[in-house]
Short mmCIF file of C-alpha atoms in Angstrom, two decimals:
data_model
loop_
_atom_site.label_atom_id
_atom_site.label_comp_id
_atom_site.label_asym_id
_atom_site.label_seq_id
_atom_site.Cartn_x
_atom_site.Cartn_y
_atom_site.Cartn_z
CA UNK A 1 -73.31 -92.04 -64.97
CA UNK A 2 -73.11 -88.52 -64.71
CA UNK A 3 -76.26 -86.24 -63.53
CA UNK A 4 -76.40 -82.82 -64.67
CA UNK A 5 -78.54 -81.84 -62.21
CA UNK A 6 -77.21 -83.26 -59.27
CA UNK A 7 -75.00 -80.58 -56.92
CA UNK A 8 -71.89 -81.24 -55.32
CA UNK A 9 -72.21 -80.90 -51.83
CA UNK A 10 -68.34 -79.52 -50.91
CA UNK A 11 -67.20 -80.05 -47.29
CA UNK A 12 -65.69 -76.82 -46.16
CA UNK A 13 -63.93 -76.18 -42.30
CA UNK A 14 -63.83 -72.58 -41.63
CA UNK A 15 -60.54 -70.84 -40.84
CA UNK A 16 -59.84 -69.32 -37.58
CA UNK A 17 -59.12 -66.13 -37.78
CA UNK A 18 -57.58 -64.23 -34.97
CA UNK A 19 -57.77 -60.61 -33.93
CA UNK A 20 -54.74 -58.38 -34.06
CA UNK A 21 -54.69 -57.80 -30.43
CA UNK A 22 -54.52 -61.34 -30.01
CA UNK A 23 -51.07 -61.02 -31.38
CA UNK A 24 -49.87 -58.43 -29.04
CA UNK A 25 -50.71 -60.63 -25.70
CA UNK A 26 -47.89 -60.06 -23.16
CA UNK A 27 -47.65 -62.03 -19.76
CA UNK A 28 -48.74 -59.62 -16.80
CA UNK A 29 -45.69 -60.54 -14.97
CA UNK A 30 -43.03 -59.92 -17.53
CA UNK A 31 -44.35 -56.62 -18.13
CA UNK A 32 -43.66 -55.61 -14.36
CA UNK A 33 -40.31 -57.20 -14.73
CA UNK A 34 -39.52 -54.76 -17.60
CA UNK A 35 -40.64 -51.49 -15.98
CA UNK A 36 -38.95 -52.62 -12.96
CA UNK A 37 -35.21 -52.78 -14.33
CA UNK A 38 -35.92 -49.67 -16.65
CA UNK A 39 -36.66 -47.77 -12.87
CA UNK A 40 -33.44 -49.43 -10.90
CA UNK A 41 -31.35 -48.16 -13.66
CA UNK A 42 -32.50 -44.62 -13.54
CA UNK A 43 -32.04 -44.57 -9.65
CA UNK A 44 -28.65 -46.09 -10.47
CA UNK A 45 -27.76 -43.18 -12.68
CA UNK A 46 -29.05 -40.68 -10.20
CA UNK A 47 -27.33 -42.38 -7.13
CA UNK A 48 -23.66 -42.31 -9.11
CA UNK A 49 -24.52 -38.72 -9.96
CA UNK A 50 -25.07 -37.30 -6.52
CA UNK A 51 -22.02 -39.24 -5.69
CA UNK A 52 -20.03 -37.69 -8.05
CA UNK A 53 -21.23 -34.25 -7.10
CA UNK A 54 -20.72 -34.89 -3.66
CA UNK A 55 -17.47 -36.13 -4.29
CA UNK A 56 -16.77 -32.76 -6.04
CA UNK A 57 -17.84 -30.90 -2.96
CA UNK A 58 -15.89 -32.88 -0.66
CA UNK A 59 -12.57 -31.95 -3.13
CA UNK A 60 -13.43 -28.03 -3.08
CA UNK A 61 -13.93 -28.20 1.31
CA UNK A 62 -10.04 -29.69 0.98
CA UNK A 63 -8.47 -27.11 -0.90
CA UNK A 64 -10.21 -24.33 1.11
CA UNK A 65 -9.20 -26.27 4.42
CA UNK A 66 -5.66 -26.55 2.93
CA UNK A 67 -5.36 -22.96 2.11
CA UNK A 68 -6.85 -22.09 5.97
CA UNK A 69 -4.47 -24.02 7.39
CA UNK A 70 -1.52 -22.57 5.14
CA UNK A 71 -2.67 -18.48 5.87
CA UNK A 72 -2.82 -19.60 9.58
CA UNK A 73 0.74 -20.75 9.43
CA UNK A 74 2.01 -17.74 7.62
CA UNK A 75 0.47 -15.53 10.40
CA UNK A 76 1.32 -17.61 13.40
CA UNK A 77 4.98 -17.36 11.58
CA UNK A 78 4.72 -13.15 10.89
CA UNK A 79 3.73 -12.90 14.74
CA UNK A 80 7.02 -14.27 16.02
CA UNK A 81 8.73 -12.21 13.48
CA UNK A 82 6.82 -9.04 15.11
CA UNK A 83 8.06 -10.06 18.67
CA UNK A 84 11.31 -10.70 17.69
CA UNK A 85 11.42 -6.90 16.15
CA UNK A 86 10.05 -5.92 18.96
CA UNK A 87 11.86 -7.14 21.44
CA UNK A 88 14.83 -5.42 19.14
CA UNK A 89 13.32 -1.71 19.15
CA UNK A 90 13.33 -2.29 22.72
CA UNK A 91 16.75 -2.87 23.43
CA UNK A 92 17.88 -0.19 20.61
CA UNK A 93 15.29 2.63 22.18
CA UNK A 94 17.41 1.20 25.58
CA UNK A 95 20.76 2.00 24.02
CA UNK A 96 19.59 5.54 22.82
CA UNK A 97 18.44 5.96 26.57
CA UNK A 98 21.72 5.63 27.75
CA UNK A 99 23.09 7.82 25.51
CA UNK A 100 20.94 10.73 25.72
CA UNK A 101 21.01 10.45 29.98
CA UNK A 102 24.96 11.26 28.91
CA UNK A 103 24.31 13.96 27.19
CA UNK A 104 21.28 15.59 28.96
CA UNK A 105 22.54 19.52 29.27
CA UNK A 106 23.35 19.74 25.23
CA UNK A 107 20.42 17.85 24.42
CA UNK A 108 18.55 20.50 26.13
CA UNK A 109 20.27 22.75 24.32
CA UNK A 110 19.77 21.40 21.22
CA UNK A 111 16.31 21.01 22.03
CA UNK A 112 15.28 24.55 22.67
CA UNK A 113 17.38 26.25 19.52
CA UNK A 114 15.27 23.33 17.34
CA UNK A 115 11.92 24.45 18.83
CA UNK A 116 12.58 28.20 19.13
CA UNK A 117 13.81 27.84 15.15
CA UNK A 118 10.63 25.26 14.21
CA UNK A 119 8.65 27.67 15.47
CA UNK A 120 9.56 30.75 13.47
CA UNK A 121 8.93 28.75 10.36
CA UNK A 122 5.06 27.43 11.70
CA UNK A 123 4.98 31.24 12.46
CA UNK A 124 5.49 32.23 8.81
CA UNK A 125 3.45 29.55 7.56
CA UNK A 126 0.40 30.95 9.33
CA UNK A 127 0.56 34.46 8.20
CA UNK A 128 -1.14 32.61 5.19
CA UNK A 129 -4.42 32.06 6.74
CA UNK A 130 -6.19 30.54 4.19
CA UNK A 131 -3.57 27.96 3.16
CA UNK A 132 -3.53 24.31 2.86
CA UNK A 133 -0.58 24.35 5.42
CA UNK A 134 -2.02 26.53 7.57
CA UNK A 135 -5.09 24.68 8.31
CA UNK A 136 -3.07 21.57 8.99
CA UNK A 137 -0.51 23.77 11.32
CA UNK A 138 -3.68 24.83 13.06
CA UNK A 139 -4.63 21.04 13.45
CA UNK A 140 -1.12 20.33 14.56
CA UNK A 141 -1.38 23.35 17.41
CA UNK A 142 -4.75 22.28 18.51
CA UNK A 143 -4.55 18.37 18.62
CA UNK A 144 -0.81 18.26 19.16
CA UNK A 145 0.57 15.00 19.19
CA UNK A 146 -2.91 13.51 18.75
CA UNK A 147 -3.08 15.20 15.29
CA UNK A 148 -0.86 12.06 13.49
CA UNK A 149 -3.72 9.75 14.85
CA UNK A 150 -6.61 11.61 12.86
CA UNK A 151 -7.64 10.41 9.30
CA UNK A 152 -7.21 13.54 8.14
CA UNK A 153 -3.42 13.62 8.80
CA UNK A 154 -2.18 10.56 9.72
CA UNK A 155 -0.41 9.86 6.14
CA UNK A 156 0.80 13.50 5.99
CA UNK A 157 4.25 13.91 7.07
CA UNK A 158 4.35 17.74 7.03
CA UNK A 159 5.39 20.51 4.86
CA UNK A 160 7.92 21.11 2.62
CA UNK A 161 9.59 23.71 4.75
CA UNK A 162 9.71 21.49 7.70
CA UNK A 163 11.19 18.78 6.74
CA UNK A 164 14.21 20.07 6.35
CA UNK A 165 17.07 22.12 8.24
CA UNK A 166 20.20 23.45 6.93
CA UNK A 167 23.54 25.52 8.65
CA UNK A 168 23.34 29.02 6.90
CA UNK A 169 20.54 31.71 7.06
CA UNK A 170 21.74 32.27 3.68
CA UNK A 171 21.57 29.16 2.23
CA UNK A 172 17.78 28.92 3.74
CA UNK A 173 16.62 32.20 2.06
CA UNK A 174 18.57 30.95 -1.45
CA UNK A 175 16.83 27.38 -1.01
CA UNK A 176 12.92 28.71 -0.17
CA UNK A 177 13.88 31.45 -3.21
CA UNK A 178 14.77 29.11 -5.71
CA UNK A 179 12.07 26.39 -5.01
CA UNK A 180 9.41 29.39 -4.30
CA UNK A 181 6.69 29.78 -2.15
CA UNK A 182 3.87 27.46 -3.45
CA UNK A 183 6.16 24.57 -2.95
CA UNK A 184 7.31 25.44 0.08
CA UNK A 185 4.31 25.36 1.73
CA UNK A 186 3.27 21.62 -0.50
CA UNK A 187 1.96 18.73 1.96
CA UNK A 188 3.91 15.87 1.72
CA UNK A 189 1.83 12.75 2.27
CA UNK A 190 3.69 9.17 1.94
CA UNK A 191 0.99 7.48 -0.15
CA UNK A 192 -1.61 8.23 -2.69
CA UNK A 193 -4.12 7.42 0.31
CA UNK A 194 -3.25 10.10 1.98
CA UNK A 195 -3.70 12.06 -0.75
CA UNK A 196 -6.90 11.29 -1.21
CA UNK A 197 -8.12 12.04 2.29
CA UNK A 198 -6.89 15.79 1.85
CA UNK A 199 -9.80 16.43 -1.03
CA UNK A 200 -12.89 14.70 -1.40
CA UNK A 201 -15.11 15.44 -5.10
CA UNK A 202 -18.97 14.54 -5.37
CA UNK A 203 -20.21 12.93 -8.04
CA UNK A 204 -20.42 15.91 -10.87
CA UNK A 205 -16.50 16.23 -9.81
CA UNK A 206 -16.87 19.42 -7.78
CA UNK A 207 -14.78 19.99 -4.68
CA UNK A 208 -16.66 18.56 -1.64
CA UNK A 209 -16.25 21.77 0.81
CA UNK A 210 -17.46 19.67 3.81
CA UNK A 211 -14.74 17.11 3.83
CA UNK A 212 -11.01 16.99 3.97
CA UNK A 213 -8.74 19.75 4.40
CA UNK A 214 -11.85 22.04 3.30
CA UNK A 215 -14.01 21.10 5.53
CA UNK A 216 -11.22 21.67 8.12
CA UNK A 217 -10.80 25.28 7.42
CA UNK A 218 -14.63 25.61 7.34
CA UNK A 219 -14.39 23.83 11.40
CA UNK A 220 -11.99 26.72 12.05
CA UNK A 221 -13.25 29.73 10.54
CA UNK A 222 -10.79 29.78 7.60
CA UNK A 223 -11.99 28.74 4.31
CA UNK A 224 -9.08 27.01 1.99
CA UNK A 225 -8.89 29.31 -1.27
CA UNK A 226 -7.10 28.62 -4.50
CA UNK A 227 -4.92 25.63 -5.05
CA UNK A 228 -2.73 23.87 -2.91
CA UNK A 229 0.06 21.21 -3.66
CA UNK A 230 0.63 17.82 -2.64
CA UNK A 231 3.62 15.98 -2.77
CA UNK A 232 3.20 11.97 -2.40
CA UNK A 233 6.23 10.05 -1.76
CA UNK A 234 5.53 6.66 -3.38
CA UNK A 235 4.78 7.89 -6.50
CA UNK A 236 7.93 9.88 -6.72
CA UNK A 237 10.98 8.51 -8.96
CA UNK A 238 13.61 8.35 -6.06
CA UNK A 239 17.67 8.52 -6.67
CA UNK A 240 18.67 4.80 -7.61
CA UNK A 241 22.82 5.65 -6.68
CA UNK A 242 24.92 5.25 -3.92
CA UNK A 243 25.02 7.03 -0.52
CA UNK A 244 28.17 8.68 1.18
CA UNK A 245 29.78 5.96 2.98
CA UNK A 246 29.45 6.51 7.14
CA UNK A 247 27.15 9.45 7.12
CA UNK A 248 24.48 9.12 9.29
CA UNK A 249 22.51 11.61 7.21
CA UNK A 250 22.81 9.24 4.01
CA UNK A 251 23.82 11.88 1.84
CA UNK A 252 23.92 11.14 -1.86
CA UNK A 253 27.44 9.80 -3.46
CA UNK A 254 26.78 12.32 -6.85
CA UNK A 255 29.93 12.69 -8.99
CA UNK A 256 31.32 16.24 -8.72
CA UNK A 257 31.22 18.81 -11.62
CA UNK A 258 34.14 18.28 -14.14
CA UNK A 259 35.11 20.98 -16.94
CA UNK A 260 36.57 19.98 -19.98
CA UNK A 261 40.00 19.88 -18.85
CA UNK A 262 38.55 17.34 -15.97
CA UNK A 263 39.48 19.71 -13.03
CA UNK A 264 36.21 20.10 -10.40
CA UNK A 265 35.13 24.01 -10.85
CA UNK A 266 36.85 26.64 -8.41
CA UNK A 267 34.08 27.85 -5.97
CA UNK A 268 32.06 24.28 -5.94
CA UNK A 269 30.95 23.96 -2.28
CA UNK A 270 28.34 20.78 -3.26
CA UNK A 271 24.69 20.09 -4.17
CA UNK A 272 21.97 21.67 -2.63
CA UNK A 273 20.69 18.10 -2.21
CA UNK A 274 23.46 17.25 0.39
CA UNK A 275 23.09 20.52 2.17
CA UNK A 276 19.77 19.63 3.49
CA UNK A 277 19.61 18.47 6.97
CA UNK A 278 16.87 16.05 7.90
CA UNK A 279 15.69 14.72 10.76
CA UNK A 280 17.26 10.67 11.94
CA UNK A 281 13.23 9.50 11.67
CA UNK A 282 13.17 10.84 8.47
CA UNK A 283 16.18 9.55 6.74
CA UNK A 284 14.93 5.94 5.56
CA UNK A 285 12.08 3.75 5.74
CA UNK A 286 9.27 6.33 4.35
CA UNK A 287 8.65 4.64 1.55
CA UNK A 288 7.41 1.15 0.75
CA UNK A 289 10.57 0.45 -0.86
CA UNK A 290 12.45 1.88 2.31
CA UNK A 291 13.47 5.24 1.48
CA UNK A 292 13.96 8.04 3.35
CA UNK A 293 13.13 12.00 2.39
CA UNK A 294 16.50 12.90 0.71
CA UNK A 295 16.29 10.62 -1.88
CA UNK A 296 12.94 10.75 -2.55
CA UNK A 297 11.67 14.61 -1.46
CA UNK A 298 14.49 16.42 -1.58
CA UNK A 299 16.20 14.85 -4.72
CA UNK A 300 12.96 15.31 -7.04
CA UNK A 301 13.22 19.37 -5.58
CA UNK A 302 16.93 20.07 -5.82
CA UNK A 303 17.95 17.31 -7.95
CA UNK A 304 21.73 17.77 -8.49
CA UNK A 305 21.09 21.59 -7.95
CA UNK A 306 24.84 22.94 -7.42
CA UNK A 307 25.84 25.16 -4.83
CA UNK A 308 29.19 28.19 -5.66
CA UNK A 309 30.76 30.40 -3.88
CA UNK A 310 30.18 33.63 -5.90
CA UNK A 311 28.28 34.41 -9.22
CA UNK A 312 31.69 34.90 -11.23
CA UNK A 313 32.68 31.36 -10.25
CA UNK A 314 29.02 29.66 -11.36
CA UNK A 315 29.48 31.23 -14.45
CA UNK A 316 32.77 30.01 -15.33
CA UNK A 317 31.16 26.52 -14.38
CA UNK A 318 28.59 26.68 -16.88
CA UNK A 319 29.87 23.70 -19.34
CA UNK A 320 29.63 21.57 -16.38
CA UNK A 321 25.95 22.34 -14.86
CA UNK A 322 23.28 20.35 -16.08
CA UNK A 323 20.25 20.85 -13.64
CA UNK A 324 20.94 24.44 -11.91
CA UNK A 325 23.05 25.70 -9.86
CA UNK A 326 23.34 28.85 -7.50
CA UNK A 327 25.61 31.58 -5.46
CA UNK A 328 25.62 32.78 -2.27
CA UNK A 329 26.11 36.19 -3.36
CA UNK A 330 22.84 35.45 -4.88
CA UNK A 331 23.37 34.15 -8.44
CA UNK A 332 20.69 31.83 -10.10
CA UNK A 333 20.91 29.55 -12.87
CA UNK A 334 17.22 27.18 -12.76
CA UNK A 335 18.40 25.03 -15.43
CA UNK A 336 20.80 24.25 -18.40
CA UNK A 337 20.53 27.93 -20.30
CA UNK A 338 17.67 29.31 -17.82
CA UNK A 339 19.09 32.09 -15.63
CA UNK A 340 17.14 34.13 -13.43
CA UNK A 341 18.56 37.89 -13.01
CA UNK A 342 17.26 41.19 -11.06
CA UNK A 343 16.97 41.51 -7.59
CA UNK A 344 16.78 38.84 -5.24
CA UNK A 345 13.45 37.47 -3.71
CA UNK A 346 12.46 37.23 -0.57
CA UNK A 347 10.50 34.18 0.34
CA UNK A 348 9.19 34.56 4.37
CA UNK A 349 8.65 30.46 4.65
CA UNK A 350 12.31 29.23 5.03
CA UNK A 351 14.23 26.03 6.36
CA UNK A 352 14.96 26.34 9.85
CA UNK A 353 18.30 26.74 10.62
CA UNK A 354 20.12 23.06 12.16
CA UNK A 355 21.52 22.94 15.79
CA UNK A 356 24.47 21.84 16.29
CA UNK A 357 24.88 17.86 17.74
CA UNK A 358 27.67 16.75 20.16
CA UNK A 359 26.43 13.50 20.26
CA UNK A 360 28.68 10.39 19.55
CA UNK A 361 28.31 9.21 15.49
CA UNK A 362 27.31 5.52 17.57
CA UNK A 363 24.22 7.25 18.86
CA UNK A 364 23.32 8.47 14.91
CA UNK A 365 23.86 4.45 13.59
CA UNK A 366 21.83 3.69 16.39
CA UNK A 367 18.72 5.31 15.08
CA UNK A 368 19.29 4.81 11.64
CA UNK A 369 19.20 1.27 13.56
CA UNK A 370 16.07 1.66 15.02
CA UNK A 371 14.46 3.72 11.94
CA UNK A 372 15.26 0.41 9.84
CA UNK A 373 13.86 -2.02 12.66
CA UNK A 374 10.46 -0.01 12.90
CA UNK A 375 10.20 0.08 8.99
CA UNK A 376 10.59 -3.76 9.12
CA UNK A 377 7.68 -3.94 12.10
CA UNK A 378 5.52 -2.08 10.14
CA UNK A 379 5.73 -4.26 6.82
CA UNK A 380 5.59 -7.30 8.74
CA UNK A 381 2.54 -5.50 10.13
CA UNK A 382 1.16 -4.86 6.84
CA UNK A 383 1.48 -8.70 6.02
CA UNK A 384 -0.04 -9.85 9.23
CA UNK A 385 -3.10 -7.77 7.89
CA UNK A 386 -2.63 -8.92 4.63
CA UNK A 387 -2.70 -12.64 5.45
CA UNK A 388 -5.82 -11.96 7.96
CA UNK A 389 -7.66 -10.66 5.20
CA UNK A 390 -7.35 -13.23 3.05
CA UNK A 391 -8.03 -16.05 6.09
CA UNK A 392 -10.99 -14.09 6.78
CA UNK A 393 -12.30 -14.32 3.11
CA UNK A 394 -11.45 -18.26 2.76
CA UNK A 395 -13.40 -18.73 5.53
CA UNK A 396 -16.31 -17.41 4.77
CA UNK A 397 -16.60 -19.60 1.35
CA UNK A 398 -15.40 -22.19 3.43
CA UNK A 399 -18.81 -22.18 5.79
CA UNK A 400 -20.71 -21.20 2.15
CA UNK A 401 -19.50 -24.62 0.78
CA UNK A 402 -19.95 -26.64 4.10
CA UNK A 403 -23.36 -25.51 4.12
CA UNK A 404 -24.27 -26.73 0.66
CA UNK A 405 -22.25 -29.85 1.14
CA UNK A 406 -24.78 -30.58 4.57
CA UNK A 407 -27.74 -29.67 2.59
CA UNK A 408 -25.99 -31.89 -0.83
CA UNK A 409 -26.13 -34.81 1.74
CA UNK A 410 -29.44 -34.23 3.30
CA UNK A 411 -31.01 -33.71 -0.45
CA UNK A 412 -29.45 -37.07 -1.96
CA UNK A 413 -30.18 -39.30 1.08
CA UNK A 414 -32.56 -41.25 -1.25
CA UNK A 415 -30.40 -42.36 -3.88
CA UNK A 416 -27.98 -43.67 -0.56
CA UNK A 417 -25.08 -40.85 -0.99
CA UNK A 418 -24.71 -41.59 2.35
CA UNK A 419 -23.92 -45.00 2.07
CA UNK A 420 -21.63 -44.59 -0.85
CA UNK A 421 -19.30 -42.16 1.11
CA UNK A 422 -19.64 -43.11 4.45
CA UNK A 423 -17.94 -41.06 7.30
CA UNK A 424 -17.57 -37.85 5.11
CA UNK A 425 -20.35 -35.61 6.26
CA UNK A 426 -18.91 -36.23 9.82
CA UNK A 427 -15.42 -35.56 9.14
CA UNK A 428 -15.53 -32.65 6.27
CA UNK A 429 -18.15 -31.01 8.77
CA UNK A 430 -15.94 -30.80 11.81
CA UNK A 431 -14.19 -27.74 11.36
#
């Protein structure tokens, strides 16, 4: 029967409740397992990239010991050309010997009418004290040969007025008229180089009187006024023709005047170009490109400058001149439709007159020989330097590199770079 006032007694197990961090238990061991592959793989990583970079290292020493070993073949290959041209100027400077000890009374000759005419143009050039080529005729007369050897001068081949010789008195004073005094007495230097040494400029672009050919004249007691010109060789635009075939003095093959009715003009005696006598070490190998003063100096002065026989015959030639021409009874013509009347000029700096030569045309092809052979030395020269340079400069970055390979190595030894390229720091290290 039921109670009302009984009470239920209700049996009740308590639940087990667990904390959160129960949840999150982790075996100590396992843990240490983890952290222990997540550090071999970074060392892995940084082992395979110092190997890499080492490897890249290794690559760069090659090419740079490639590119040693390929300048120091080019050189030791440019010295036996030099010997070989060597041994060549000897045996042409031999033949010239023999030669000359043939003709030893006319050379004398020769000799003294060169000097004694040489002379009376250095004479005339130092009347003008205070000239450009007057100071470097005074360094000429006071260091003699020595004077070629100086910075100063040792890319200057001369002046104008001494390069050059010709057969007439007349034809001198209508030549040093025509191309006037200022460029008569220009310096001709064979590169820009040389050019550069005559005048030095400070940093406002005024004239630096202490250096160069001022400072020169300052040495001597004779201060360079006014301007002076320069003439540089490699920058001029030299005749691209043909020379005369067999003339030692390479004179220019230029097609004769033609009038209208294709006959040459009566009274043409030739180009002032071709009239110019110049000296066998002067006649090729000046330039760069190998050539000499008459197609380079001379044919940039004259051009094709013709020569006549009287006024009334270079005036009847007038369709056919294009660049000038003159007389020897003094007529001028400076270009197409420019004609210079009055009385004649003139002009104290001339071209020395030429000596005659009795010597065999073999002797002549033997120096043009021996001009070519030098100019040949002297650009395998300029290549020997050349390659030197650049040796010198690949191996310097080659004992830059070297050292930061050794140090690469000696850095990375922990990650075993060592071991992963054995042998290399020995062998790349060697040279």
């Amino acid at each position: 029967m039921f109670q009302p006032h009984s009470q239920l007694s209700i049996q009740t197990k308590p639940l087990a409740i667990q904390e959160p961090s129960a949840l999150m238990h982790v075996d100590p061991n396992n843990s240490f397992g983890a952290a222990r592959d997540e550090m071999h793989n970074g060392g892995l990583s940084k082992a395979e990239s110092a190997v890499n970079n080492s490897k890249k290292l290794q690559d760069e020493l090659q090419t740079l010991g490639f590119k040693i070993k390929q300048h120091e073949d080019n050189i030791k290959y440019l010295k036996t050309q030099k010997d070989n041209l060597d041994g060549s100027i000897l045996d042409l400077q031999v033949t010239l010997g023999k030669y000359c000890s043939s003709s030893i009374p006319t050379m004398e000759n020769e000799a003294l009418s060169k000097s004694r005419s040489e002379n009376e143009t250095v004479e005339q050039i130092l009347k003008y004290e205070k000239s450009a080529a007057a100071i470097l005729c005074q360094l000429k007369i006071r260091h003699g040969s020595q004077a070629s050897h100086l910075t100063l001068a040792k890319d200057v081949l001369g002046i104008v007025a001494t390069l050059g010789k010709v057969d007439d008195e007349n034809l001198s004073r209508l030549f040093s008229e025509y191309l006037g005094l200022e460029t008569m007495m220009a310096i001709v230097c064979k590169t820009y180089e040389g050019v550069k040494t005559l005048e030095t400029y400070d940093f406002e672009g005024g004239i630096n009187k202490h250096s160069g050919l001022h400072g020169l004249g300052s040495s001597i007691g004779r201060h360079l006024d006014g301007r002076f010109h320069i003439i540089c060789l490699e920058h001029l635009r030299a005749y691209a023709g043909d020379f005369v075939a067999d003339d030692p003095q390479r004179r220019l093959d230029l097609l004769k005047p033609r009038l209208p009715n294709g006959e040459c003009p009566p009274g043409f005696l030739g180009f002032a170009v071709n009239m110019i006598n110049v000296d066998s070490a002067n006649i090729l190998c000046l330039t760069s490109s190998g050539c000499g003063l008459r197609e380079t100096l001379f044919y940039n002065l004259f051009s094709r400058l013709q020569v006549y026989r009287t006024r009334a015959e270079m005036l009847l030639a007038l369709p056919c001149i294009t660049d000038g021409a003159l007389s020897l009874d003094g007529g001028m013509i400076k270009t197409a439709g420019v004609f210079s009347l009055g009385s004649r000029e003139d002009v104290e700096v001339r071209f020395p007159k030429s000596s005659g030569s009795n010597l065999p045309l073999e002797y002549f092809e033997t120096e043009k020989e021996l001009a070519e052979v030098n100019w040949k030395r002297d650009k395998v020269e300029e290549d020997i330097q050349r390659e030197q340079s650049l040796l010198n400069h690949i191996n310097y970055t080659f004992r830059i590199k070297k050292q930061a390979f050794i140090k690469y190595l000696a850095d990375s030894s922990p990650y075993g770079i060592q071991q992963q390229i054995p042998g290399e720091r020995e062998r790349l290290t060697q040279r």
